């Protein structure tokens, strides 16, 4: 190790050349070399949309740098100064970010799954002082006021970190370790903390409204003035399905038989305001005209289910798998569908007798960070819905009604935008 770290200040042309050679290495072409930015000054430079997987940024400063959309999987960002950096939509899976300073950084929609964000310091040899710690202008491991909205932090390590006043709205923190973390005044509104460990964490004045706290460990956590209104926990929401007059499994089978015999046998079921999470899976079931208004179906597997004409107003369908499900004519007004898998699902109109049609509804629904790739959304009534940061590649939106809907940050194709322009009303396509 050198006696004293000597920082190199790079310009944009030098950075572009290093990135070019790194990409050559990954593509197996001659002239490639692993990108090394150790102890470099990259403040304000542009590295957006670059593939820098396994690159080494140890000890570098990236203050205000643009890394939006960059692929930084398994990269080393140990001890980096990333204050106010733009990491929106970046992929940082399994990256080593111990000791990184992220004060005011934008990580909205970033993938930080299995990332290591614990505290860490870089020691260097000094002739006069011996072993000393390299310090940036802000404390290492500080994430104060960082923006993690909609970010995926599943199974990441954040124990002992400081994230005061950070924003984790709608973030996914499945199994994340936040032991003894400083989370005072931090926003977790709508965030998914299922299986997370917040033992000993300071959550004073934190906002956890509508958060998912299933299996979340909060032993010895400080919860003074922590707002958990509407949080989804292990406790049943509304009616407990195990306390209904008949076993739910029998009611489901009766409903399937009712559908199969055109109403001659069995009977339709109604699960309004019932917590159906213990069912785990209804994949492939025929449940036409299924009634579950205000019900909790969080995390259920409904892949390929036949739910034509279903009544699911205000239902909690967060994290559900509805891939390939038939929801023609279904009413999902005001439903929660954040982070749901809706790929190739059918949300078009249901053809009734005498050539009448019943359009599906997503009016006022929350469909943030969901995947609707290849979905059929023809003629859907989605006025006032929130599709922020959702994926809609290949979705069919002909004759759809999206007036007042929000598509901020949504990933869409050109044909989708053309069809939206032809639709009635005004939509918010900011950053789409």
XYZ file of C-alpha atoms in Angstrom:
432
model
C 0.000 0.000 0.000
C 1.403 3.457 -0.850
C 2.402 5.850 1.898
C -0.404 8.206 0.949
C -3.243 7.803 -1.506
C -2.698 9.887 -4.624
C -5.983 10.779 -6.320
C -6.136 11.034 -10.108
C -8.597 13.457 -11.686
C -10.012 12.016 -14.902
C -11.818 13.877 -17.653
C -14.790 12.588 -19.665
C -12.653 11.402 -22.604
C -10.424 9.325 -20.312
C -13.448 7.762 -18.610
C -15.056 6.934 -21.958
C -11.870 5.168 -23.093
C -11.657 3.093 -19.889
C -15.333 2.143 -20.274
C -14.788 1.218 -23.922
C -11.931 -1.131 -23.066
C -13.977 -2.682 -20.240
C -16.819 -3.413 -22.645
C -14.320 -4.972 -25.081
C -13.158 -7.258 -22.282
C -16.704 -8.400 -21.520
C -17.458 -9.014 -25.188
C -14.281 -11.111 -25.575
C -12.726 -8.778 -28.120
C -9.005 -7.874 -28.249
C -7.771 -4.725 -26.541
C -10.052 -5.126 -23.529
C -9.106 -4.383 -19.920
C -11.002 -4.340 -16.637
C -12.078 -0.836 -15.658
C -10.169 0.445 -12.653
C -11.168 3.799 -11.174
C -9.506 3.281 -7.779
C -8.845 6.584 -6.011
C -10.005 8.592 -9.036
C -11.932 11.845 -9.031
C -14.976 11.382 -11.286
C -17.139 14.161 -9.884
C -19.907 15.244 -12.254
C -18.857 12.895 -15.068
C -21.239 10.770 -17.156
C -21.155 6.959 -16.924
C -24.846 6.419 -17.661
C -26.025 3.227 -19.390
C -22.509 1.749 -19.330
C -21.914 -1.929 -18.574
C -19.308 -1.764 -15.820
C -19.947 -5.087 -14.124
C -17.016 -6.147 -11.913
C -15.352 -2.723 -12.269
C -13.263 -1.359 -9.391
C -14.173 2.093 -8.005
C -12.575 1.598 -4.568
C -12.100 4.915 -2.765
C -13.138 7.014 -5.754
C -15.226 10.165 -5.602
C -18.336 10.303 -7.786
C -20.011 13.385 -6.353
C -22.850 14.394 -8.664
C -21.815 11.813 -11.268
C -24.436 10.387 -13.648
C -24.594 6.576 -13.428
C -28.271 6.280 -14.336
C -29.084 2.995 -16.052
C -25.528 1.734 -15.588
C -24.850 -1.961 -14.959
C -22.548 -2.211 -11.949
C -23.214 -5.797 -10.885
C -20.514 -7.266 -8.599
C -18.546 -4.024 -8.866
C -16.465 -2.661 -5.997
C -17.660 0.723 -4.769
C -16.027 0.311 -1.384
C -15.548 3.623 0.411
C -16.757 5.712 -2.539
C -18.048 9.238 -2.138
C -21.293 9.163 -4.143
C -23.070 12.149 -2.678
C -25.807 13.483 -4.977
C -24.888 10.882 -7.629
C -27.617 9.832 -10.049
C -28.014 6.024 -9.905
C -31.614 5.980 -11.073
C -32.468 2.610 -12.640
C -28.907 1.317 -12.202
C -28.199 -2.363 -11.579
C -25.948 -2.899 -8.556
C -26.631 -6.550 -7.800
C -24.095 -8.049 -5.362
C -22.033 -4.831 -5.482
C -19.691 -4.054 -2.582
C -20.782 -0.615 -1.357
C -19.474 -0.828 2.193
C -18.652 2.590 3.524
C -20.064 4.373 0.489
C -21.359 7.888 1.161
C -24.754 8.227 -0.518
C -26.066 11.404 1.042
C -28.656 12.898 -1.317
C -28.014 10.263 -4.016
C -30.844 9.215 -6.338
C -31.262 5.407 -6.461
C -34.884 5.421 -7.586
C -35.814 2.124 -9.211
C -32.263 0.760 -8.850
C -31.591 -2.949 -8.323
C -29.418 -3.357 -5.215
C -30.361 -6.959 -4.426
C -27.718 -8.741 -2.334
C -25.719 -5.509 -2.217
C -23.453 -4.878 0.783
C -24.190 -1.423 2.213
C -22.738 -1.878 5.665
C -20.318 0.549 7.263
C -16.702 0.331 6.148
C -13.524 2.362 6.095
C -10.336 2.423 4.051
C -7.084 2.444 6.013
C -3.885 3.848 4.491
C -0.301 3.997 5.675
C 0.941 7.420 6.706
C 4.651 7.967 7.462
C 3.880 10.406 10.266
C 0.682 8.998 11.742
C 1.018 5.315 10.922
C -2.170 3.584 9.868
C -4.870 6.207 9.297
C -8.402 6.097 7.953
C -9.217 7.689 4.617
C -12.114 10.085 5.125
C -14.476 11.737 2.686
C -16.301 14.949 3.501
C -19.267 12.949 4.812
C -19.230 9.989 7.155
C -18.652 6.609 5.423
C -21.784 4.502 5.170
C -24.059 7.521 5.341
C -27.243 7.398 3.270
C -28.945 10.435 4.767
C -31.645 11.848 2.457
C -30.842 9.287 -0.266
C -33.684 8.430 -2.641
C -34.381 4.670 -2.777
C -37.949 4.945 -4.109
C -38.937 1.686 -5.785
C -35.411 0.284 -5.475
C -34.860 -3.453 -5.052
C -32.751 -4.004 -1.934
C -33.706 -7.641 -1.368
C -31.233 -9.566 0.810
C -28.887 -6.575 0.921
C -26.755 -5.902 3.994
C -27.321 -2.545 5.651
C -26.602 -3.324 9.299
C -25.256 -0.349 11.201
C -25.838 2.019 8.314
C -27.122 5.564 8.716
C -30.090 6.418 6.493
C -31.801 9.239 8.327
C -34.545 10.960 6.314
C -33.911 8.611 3.374
C -36.857 7.755 1.135
C -37.647 4.036 0.638
C -41.185 4.580 -0.689
C -42.380 1.436 -2.536
C -38.899 -0.113 -2.210
C -38.514 -3.899 -2.004
C -36.423 -4.948 0.999
C -37.186 -8.670 1.206
C -34.877 -10.264 3.762
C -32.751 -7.109 4.056
C -30.581 -6.804 7.185
C -30.968 -3.402 8.858
C -29.758 -4.404 12.313
C -28.922 -1.367 14.473
C -29.405 0.952 11.488
C -30.143 4.620 12.104
C -33.473 5.142 10.335
C -34.800 8.184 12.150
C -37.450 10.080 10.129
C -36.948 7.635 7.241
C -39.855 7.017 4.856
C -40.882 3.391 4.214
C -44.375 4.185 2.927
C -45.607 1.248 0.825
C -42.215 -0.474 1.104
C -41.983 -4.257 1.299
C -39.969 -5.315 4.354
C -41.093 -8.940 4.400
C -38.559 -11.043 6.298
C -36.327 -8.028 6.955
C -34.344 -7.774 10.184
C -34.572 -4.380 11.914
C -33.430 -5.571 15.338
C -32.121 -2.672 17.385
C -32.799 -0.184 14.583
C -33.790 3.383 15.435
C -37.112 4.069 13.684
C -38.028 7.172 15.648
C -40.450 9.341 13.622
C -40.258 6.897 10.691
C -43.139 6.641 8.212
C -44.133 2.997 7.643
C -47.689 3.619 6.451
C -49.005 0.842 4.167
C -45.662 -0.978 4.437
C -45.449 -4.772 4.288
C -44.128 -6.034 7.635
C -44.802 -9.752 7.267
C -42.225 -11.768 9.189
C -40.269 -8.595 9.925
C -38.035 -8.780 13.003
C -38.110 -5.604 15.089
C -36.700 -6.881 18.389
C -35.429 -4.012 20.541
C -36.132 -1.551 17.707
C -36.909 2.007 18.766
C -40.390 2.854 17.474
C -41.151 6.205 19.114
C -43.710 8.041 16.970
C -43.250 5.497 14.143
C -46.381 5.607 11.972
C -47.436 2.068 10.933
C -50.974 2.947 9.857
C -52.256 0.469 7.263
C -49.142 -1.725 7.511
C -49.621 -5.334 6.411
C -48.391 -7.687 9.128
C -48.814 -11.376 9.974
C -52.152 -10.553 11.583
C -55.265 -11.151 9.414
C -56.705 -8.126 7.616
C -60.480 -7.935 7.728
C -62.162 -11.347 7.913
C -60.008 -14.324 8.852
C -60.628 -16.996 6.185
C -60.227 -19.723 8.811
C -63.194 -18.315 10.737
C -65.731 -18.336 7.890
C -68.843 -20.535 8.072
C -67.382 -22.999 5.562
C -63.822 -24.017 4.708
C -62.488 -21.699 2.016
C -61.134 -24.648 0.037
C -64.664 -26.088 -0.224
C -66.050 -22.722 -1.300
C -63.400 -22.480 -4.031
C -64.232 -25.966 -5.313
C -67.958 -25.109 -5.366
C -67.181 -21.987 -7.373
C -65.073 -23.941 -9.883
C -67.915 -26.473 -10.297
C -70.406 -23.622 -10.731
C -68.253 -22.239 -13.576
C -67.763 -25.638 -15.197
C -71.509 -26.453 -15.233
C -72.721 -22.978 -16.257
C -74.380 -22.508 -12.879
C -76.197 -25.862 -12.753
C -74.101 -27.178 -9.875
C -72.064 -25.593 -7.099
C -72.398 -21.935 -6.188
C -70.446 -18.705 -6.620
C -68.307 -17.562 -3.710
C -67.816 -14.177 -2.121
C -64.674 -13.265 -0.204
C -65.177 -9.525 0.198
C -62.870 -8.031 2.870
C -61.322 -11.451 3.567
C -57.626 -12.179 4.103
C -56.870 -14.926 1.566
C -53.092 -15.050 1.973
C -53.094 -18.563 3.512
C -54.338 -19.973 0.173
C -50.849 -19.332 -1.294
C -51.911 -20.379 -4.809
C -54.951 -20.286 -7.064
C -52.889 -20.714 -10.218
C -54.834 -21.979 -13.216
C -58.167 -22.081 -11.349
C -61.377 -21.158 -13.165
C -62.952 -18.466 -10.976
C -65.145 -16.449 -13.328
C -67.091 -13.706 -11.493
C -64.908 -14.173 -8.416
C -65.870 -11.659 -5.695
C -63.041 -10.426 -3.450
C -63.659 -6.705 -3.030
C -61.336 -5.185 -0.434
C -59.752 -8.614 0.073
C -56.075 -9.234 0.831
C -54.430 -11.431 -1.790
C -50.880 -10.198 -1.250
C -48.256 -12.467 -2.805
C -50.696 -15.094 -4.102
C -49.884 -17.147 -7.177
C -52.723 -16.496 -9.642
C -50.798 -17.342 -12.796
C -53.125 -18.393 -15.616
C -56.238 -18.057 -13.423
C -59.576 -17.502 -15.166
C -60.941 -14.366 -13.497
C -63.264 -12.976 -16.160
C -65.655 -10.422 -14.686
C -64.038 -10.673 -11.236
C -64.894 -8.029 -8.648
C -61.578 -7.009 -7.083
C -62.182 -3.376 -6.206
C -59.757 -2.101 -3.532
C -58.146 -5.541 -3.269
C -54.537 -5.809 -2.113
C -52.767 -7.610 -4.972
C -49.238 -6.410 -4.301
C -46.502 -8.873 -5.273
C -49.072 -11.233 -6.821
C -48.329 -13.292 -9.912
C -51.079 -12.743 -12.476
C -48.995 -13.729 -15.468
C -51.222 -14.931 -18.290
C -54.350 -14.576 -16.137
C -57.655 -13.836 -17.867
C -59.069 -10.687 -16.272
C -61.313 -9.586 -19.127
C -64.058 -7.363 -17.785
C -62.630 -7.523 -14.247
C -63.128 -4.548 -11.933
C -59.883 -3.619 -10.153
C -60.889 -0.051 -9.320
C -58.655 1.274 -6.543
C -56.735 -2.006 -6.271
C -53.117 -2.180 -5.085
C -50.972 -3.880 -7.725
C -47.524 -2.541 -6.888
C -44.732 -4.925 -7.957
C -47.254 -7.382 -9.414
C -46.408 -9.678 -12.327
C -49.028 -8.939 -15.009
C -47.074 -10.145 -18.026
C -49.283 -11.356 -20.890
C -52.432 -11.017 -18.783
C -55.745 -10.257 -20.458
C -57.333 -7.043 -19.231
C -59.357 -6.355 -22.336
C -63.156 -6.227 -22.656
C -65.416 -9.195 -21.905
C -67.927 -9.985 -24.668
C -71.454 -10.381 -23.288
C -74.739 -11.398 -24.910
C -76.186 -9.315 -27.746
C -72.676 -8.099 -28.666
C -72.378 -6.016 -25.500
C -68.929 -5.558 -23.997
C -67.794 -5.118 -20.420
C -64.428 -3.283 -20.245
C -61.975 -4.051 -17.469
C -61.195 -1.311 -14.949
C -57.978 -0.156 -13.325
C -59.393 3.259 -12.426
C -57.473 4.861 -9.537
C -55.437 1.672 -9.143
C -51.818 1.697 -7.965
C -49.791 -0.272 -10.507
C -46.371 1.137 -9.633
C -43.250 -0.902 -10.487
C -45.368 -3.672 -12.020
C -44.598 -5.643 -15.175
C -47.352 -5.474 -17.811
C -45.206 -6.585 -20.753
C -47.396 -8.023 -23.496
C -50.605 -7.370 -21.541
C -53.906 -6.836 -23.349
C -55.233 -3.468 -22.120
C -57.646 -2.730 -24.957
C -60.564 -0.483 -23.980
C -59.514 -0.572 -20.335
C -60.831 2.125 -18.014
C -57.686 3.251 -16.209
C -58.475 6.883 -15.450
C -56.450 8.282 -12.582
C -54.302 5.156 -12.279
C -50.638 5.241 -11.279
C -48.335 3.249 -13.584
C -45.132 4.963 -12.400
C -41.972 2.981 -13.180
C -43.964 0.056 -14.519
C -42.931 -1.917 -17.614
C -45.391 -1.897 -20.519
C -43.342 -3.181 -23.451
C -45.626 -4.704 -26.068
C -48.831 -3.866 -24.171
C -51.905 -3.409 -26.372
C -53.624 -0.158 -25.369
C -55.861 0.461 -28.353
C -58.992 2.447 -27.396
C -57.851 2.503 -23.761
C -58.869 5.331 -21.422
C -55.930 6.727 -19.440
C -57.064 10.276 -18.710
C -55.389 11.567 -15.546
C -53.101 8.516 -15.313
C -49.436 8.774 -14.377
C -46.676 7.031 -16.351
C -43.657 8.738 -14.771
C -40.564 6.624 -15.428
C -42.590 3.881 -17.130
C -40.760 1.760 -19.682
C -42.805 1.708 -22.852
C -42.356 1.115 -26.576
C -42.854 3.702 -29.328
C -46.067 2.063 -30.465
C -47.433 2.399 -26.929
C -46.770 6.134 -26.939
C -48.489 6.472 -30.301
C -51.580 4.671 -29.016
C -51.583 6.772 -25.861
C -51.611 9.947 -27.985
C -54.677 8.598 -29.753
C -56.443 7.859 -26.462
C -58.747 10.361 -24.801
C -57.676 12.674 -22.029
C -54.249 13.681 -20.751
C -51.660 11.431 -19.143
C -48.448 12.212 -17.277
C -45.680 10.730 -19.404
C -42.868 12.519 -17.596
C -39.611 10.547 -18.046
C -41.394 7.695 -19.811
